[in-house]
Coordinates of C-alpha atoms and ligand atoms in Angstrom, one line a residue:
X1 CA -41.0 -29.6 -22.4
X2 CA -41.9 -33.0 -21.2
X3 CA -43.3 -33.6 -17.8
X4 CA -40.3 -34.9 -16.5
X5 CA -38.1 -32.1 -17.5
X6 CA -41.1 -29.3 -16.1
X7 CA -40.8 -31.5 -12.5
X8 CA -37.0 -31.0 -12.7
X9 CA -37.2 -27.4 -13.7
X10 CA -40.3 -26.7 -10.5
X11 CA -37.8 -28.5 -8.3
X12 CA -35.0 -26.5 -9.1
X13 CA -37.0 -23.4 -8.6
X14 CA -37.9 -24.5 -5.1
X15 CA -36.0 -23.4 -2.2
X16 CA -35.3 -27.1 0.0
X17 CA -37.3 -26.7 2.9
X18 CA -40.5 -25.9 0.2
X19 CA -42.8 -29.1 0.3
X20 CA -44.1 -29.4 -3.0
X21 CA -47.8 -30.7 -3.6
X22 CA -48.0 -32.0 -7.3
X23 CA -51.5 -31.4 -8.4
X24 CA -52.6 -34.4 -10.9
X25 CA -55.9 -33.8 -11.3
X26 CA -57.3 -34.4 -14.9
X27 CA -53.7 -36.4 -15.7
X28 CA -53.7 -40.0 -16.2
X29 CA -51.5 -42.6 -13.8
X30 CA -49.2 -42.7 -16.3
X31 CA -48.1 -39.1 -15.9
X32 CA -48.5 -39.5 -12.3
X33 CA -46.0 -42.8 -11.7
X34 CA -43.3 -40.4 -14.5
X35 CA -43.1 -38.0 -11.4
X36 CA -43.5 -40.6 -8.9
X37 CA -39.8 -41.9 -10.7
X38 CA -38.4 -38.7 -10.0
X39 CA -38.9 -39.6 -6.5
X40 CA -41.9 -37.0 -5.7
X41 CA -44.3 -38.4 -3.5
X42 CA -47.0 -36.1 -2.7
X43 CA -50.0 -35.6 -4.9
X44 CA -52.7 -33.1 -4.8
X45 CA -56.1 -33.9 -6.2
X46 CA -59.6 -32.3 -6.1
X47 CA -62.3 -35.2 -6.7
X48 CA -63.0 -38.2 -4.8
X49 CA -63.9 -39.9 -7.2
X50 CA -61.2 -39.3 -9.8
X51 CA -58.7 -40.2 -6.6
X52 CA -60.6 -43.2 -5.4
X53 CA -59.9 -44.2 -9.2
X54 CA -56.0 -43.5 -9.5
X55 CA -55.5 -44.7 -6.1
X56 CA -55.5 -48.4 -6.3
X57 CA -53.1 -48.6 -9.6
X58 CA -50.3 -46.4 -8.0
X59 CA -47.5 -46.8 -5.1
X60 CA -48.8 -47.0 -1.5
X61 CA -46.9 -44.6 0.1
X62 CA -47.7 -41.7 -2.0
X63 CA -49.0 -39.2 0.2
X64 CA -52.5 -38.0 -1.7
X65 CA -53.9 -34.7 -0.3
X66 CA -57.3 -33.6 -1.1
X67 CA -57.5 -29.8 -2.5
X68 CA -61.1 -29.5 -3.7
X69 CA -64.1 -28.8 -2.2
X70 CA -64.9 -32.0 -0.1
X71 CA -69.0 -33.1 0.6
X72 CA -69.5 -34.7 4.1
X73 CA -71.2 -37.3 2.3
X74 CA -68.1 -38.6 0.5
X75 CA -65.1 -38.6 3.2
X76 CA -66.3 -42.0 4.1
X77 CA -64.6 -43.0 0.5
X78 CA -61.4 -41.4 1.1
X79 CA -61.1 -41.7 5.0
X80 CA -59.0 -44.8 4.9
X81 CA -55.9 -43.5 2.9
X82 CA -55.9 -39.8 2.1
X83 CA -53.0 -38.1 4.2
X84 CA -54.2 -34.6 4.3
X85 CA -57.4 -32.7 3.6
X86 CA -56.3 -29.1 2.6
X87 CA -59.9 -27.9 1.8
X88 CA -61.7 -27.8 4.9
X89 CA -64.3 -24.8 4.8
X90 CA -67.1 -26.2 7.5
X91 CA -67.6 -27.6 11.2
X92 CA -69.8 -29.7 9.6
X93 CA -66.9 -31.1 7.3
X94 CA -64.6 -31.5 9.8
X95 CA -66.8 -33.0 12.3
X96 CA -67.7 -35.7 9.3
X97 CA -63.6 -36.1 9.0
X98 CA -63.2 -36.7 12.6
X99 CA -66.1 -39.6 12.7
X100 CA -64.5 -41.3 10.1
X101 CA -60.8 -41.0 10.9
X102 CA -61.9 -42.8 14.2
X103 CA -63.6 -45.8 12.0
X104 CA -60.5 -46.4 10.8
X105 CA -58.5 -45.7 13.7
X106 CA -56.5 -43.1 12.3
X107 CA -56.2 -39.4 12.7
X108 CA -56.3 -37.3 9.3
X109 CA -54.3 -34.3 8.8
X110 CA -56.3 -31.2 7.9
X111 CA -55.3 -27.9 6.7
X112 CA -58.3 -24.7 6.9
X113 CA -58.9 -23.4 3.9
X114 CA -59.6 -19.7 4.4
X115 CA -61.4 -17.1 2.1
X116 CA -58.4 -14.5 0.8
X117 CA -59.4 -13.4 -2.4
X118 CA -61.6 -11.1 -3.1
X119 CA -63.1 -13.3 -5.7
X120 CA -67.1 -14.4 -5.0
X121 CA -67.1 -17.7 -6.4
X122 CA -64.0 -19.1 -3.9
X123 CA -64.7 -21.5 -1.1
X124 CA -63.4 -21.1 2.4
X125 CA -63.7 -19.9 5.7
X126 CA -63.9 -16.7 7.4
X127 CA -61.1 -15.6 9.4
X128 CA -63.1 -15.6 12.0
X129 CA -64.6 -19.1 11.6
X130 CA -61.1 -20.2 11.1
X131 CA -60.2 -19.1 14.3
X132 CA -63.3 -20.6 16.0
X133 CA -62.5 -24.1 14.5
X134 CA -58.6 -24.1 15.8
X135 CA -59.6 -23.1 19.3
X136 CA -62.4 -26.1 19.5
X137 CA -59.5 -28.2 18.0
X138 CA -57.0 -27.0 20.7
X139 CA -59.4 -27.6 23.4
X140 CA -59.4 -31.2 22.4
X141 CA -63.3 -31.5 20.6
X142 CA -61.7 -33.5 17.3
X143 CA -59.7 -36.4 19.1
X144 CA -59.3 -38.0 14.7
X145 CA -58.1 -34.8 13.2
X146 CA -54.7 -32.9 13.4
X147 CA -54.9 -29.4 12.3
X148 CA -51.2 -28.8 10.9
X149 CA -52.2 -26.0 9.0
X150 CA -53.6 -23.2 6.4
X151 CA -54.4 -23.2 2.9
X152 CA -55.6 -20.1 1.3
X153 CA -56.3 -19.1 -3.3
X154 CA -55.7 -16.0 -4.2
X155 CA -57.4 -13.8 -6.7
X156 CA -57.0 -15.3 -10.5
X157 CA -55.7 -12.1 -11.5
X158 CA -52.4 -10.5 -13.4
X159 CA -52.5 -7.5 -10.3
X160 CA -49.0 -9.1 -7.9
X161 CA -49.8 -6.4 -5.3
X162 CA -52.9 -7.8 -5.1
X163 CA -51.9 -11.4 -4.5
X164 CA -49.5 -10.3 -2.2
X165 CA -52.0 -8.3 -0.1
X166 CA -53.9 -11.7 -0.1
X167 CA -51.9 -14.2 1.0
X168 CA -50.0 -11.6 3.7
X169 CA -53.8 -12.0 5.3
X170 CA -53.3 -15.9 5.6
X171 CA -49.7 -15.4 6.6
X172 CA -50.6 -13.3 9.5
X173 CA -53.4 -15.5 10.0
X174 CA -50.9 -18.2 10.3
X175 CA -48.7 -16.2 12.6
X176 CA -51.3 -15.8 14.7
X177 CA -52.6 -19.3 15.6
X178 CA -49.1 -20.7 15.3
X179 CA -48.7 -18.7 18.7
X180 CA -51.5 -20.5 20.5
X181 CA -50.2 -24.2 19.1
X182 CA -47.5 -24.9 16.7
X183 CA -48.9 -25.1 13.0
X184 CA -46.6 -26.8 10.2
X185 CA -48.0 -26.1 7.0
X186 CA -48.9 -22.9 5.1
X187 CA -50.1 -23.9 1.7
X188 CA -50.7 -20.8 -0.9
X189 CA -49.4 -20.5 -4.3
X190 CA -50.0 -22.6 -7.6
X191 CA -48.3 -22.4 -10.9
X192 CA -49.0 -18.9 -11.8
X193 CA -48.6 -16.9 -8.2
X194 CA -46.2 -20.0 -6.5
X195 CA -43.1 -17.6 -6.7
X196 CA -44.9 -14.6 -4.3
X197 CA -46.5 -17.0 -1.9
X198 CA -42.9 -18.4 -1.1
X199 CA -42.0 -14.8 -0.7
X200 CA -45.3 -14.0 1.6
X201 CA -44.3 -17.1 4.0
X202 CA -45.9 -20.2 2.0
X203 CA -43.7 -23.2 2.8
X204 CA -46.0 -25.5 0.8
X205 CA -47.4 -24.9 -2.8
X206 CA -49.5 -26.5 -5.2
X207 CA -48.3 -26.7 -8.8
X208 CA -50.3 -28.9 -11.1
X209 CA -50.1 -27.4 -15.0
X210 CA -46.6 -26.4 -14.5
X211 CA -45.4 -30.0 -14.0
X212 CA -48.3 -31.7 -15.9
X213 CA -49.1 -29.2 -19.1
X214 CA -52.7 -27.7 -19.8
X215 CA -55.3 -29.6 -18.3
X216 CA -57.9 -30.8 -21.1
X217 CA -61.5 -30.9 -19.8
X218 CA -63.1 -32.0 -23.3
X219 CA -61.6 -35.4 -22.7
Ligands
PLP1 C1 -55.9 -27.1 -9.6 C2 -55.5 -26.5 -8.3 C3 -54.1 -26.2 -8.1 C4 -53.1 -26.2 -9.2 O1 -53.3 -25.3 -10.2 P1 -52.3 -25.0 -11.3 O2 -52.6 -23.6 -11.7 O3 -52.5 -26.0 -12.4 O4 -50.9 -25.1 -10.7 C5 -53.8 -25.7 -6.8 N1 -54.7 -25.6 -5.8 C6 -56.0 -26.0 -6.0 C7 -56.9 -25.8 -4.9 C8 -56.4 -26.4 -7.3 O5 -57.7 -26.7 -7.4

């Protein structure tokens, strides 16, 4: 199927009020503006540098979200445009995000992204820090940043119970804070697991290689 009929088909598949993150990453501009067309207008990617790239040839009011793991010392090269940082797994990131929002006079949405699976190798944040992080944001010590939400990975695995066990945690997680101050955004669930997140509470997902194809990393 061609990207444009795979963006159709995702869309279809998504009930309305589902905000749909289409990751790019490894796709060239081309395939990007095809969506774009469609009328989609948030893009996930996970470099800075492969987004400071794409972001100058494509439409200024696509709203790019940042979904990898982010180094303080390269916010400064996305703080000017980027809408949303869904990967934020320090205080030391977010306190780097908050500086440079205010250079620029802005305030940059952030989701947390907290550890679920049970996987080693996944970045994120304790509950526990998590929880830390939105009560110094409540009290007012990041005047740049908005926390409007979660973002959690589940285990890469075939087991559903599993991935449902998983992102049950962030949803209750979600719950939770949402009680102390209003949270918007729960983002958990990518190509392969998008369907149960939806059914555990996700109202955003993440869907790259089910829009885009297989990415290629030899090229
Ligand atoms: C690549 C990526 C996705 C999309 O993965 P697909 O399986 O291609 O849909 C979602 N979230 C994060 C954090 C990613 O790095």
């Amino acid at each position: 199927m061609s990207i444009q009929e795979n963006y159709k088909e995702i869309k279809n598949q998504l009930p309305e009020n589902i905000e749909l993150v289409a990751v790019s990453k490894t796709h060239p501009v081309s395939s990007i503006q095809e969506v774009y067309d469609l009328g989609q207008r948030v893009f996930g990617e996970n470099k800075v540098q492969e987004l400071t790239e794409k972001y100058p040839l494509l439409p200024k009011d696509i709203q790019w979200h940042l979904i990898g793991h982010l180094q303080t010392n390269k916010v400064k090269y996305i703080a000017e445009f980027i809408d949303t940082i869904q990967s934020v797994d320090s205080e030391k990131l977010l306190n780097e995000i908050n500086k440079e929002a205010a250079k620029h006079n802005r305030k940059i949405k952030v989701l947390l992204q907290v550890k679920i699976a049970e996987e080693e190798s996944k970045f994120g944040l304790e509950i526990s820090e998590a929880k830390d992080l939105f009560d110094k944001f409540i009290k007012g010590e990041f005047t740049n940043i908005q926390i409007t939400g979660l973002m959690g990975m589940a285990t890469f695995t075939e087991d559903q119970n599993q991935i449902r066990k998983e992102f049950s945690v962030l949803k209750n997680l979600f719950d939770e804070l949402s009680q102390i101050q209003k949270m918007e955004t729960l983002s958990m669930g990518m190509s392969d697991d998008f369907p149960i997140a939806i059914e555990c509470g996700a109202n955003s997902v993440r869907v790259g290689s089910a829009i885009f194809g297989r990415r290629d990393y030899s090229k």
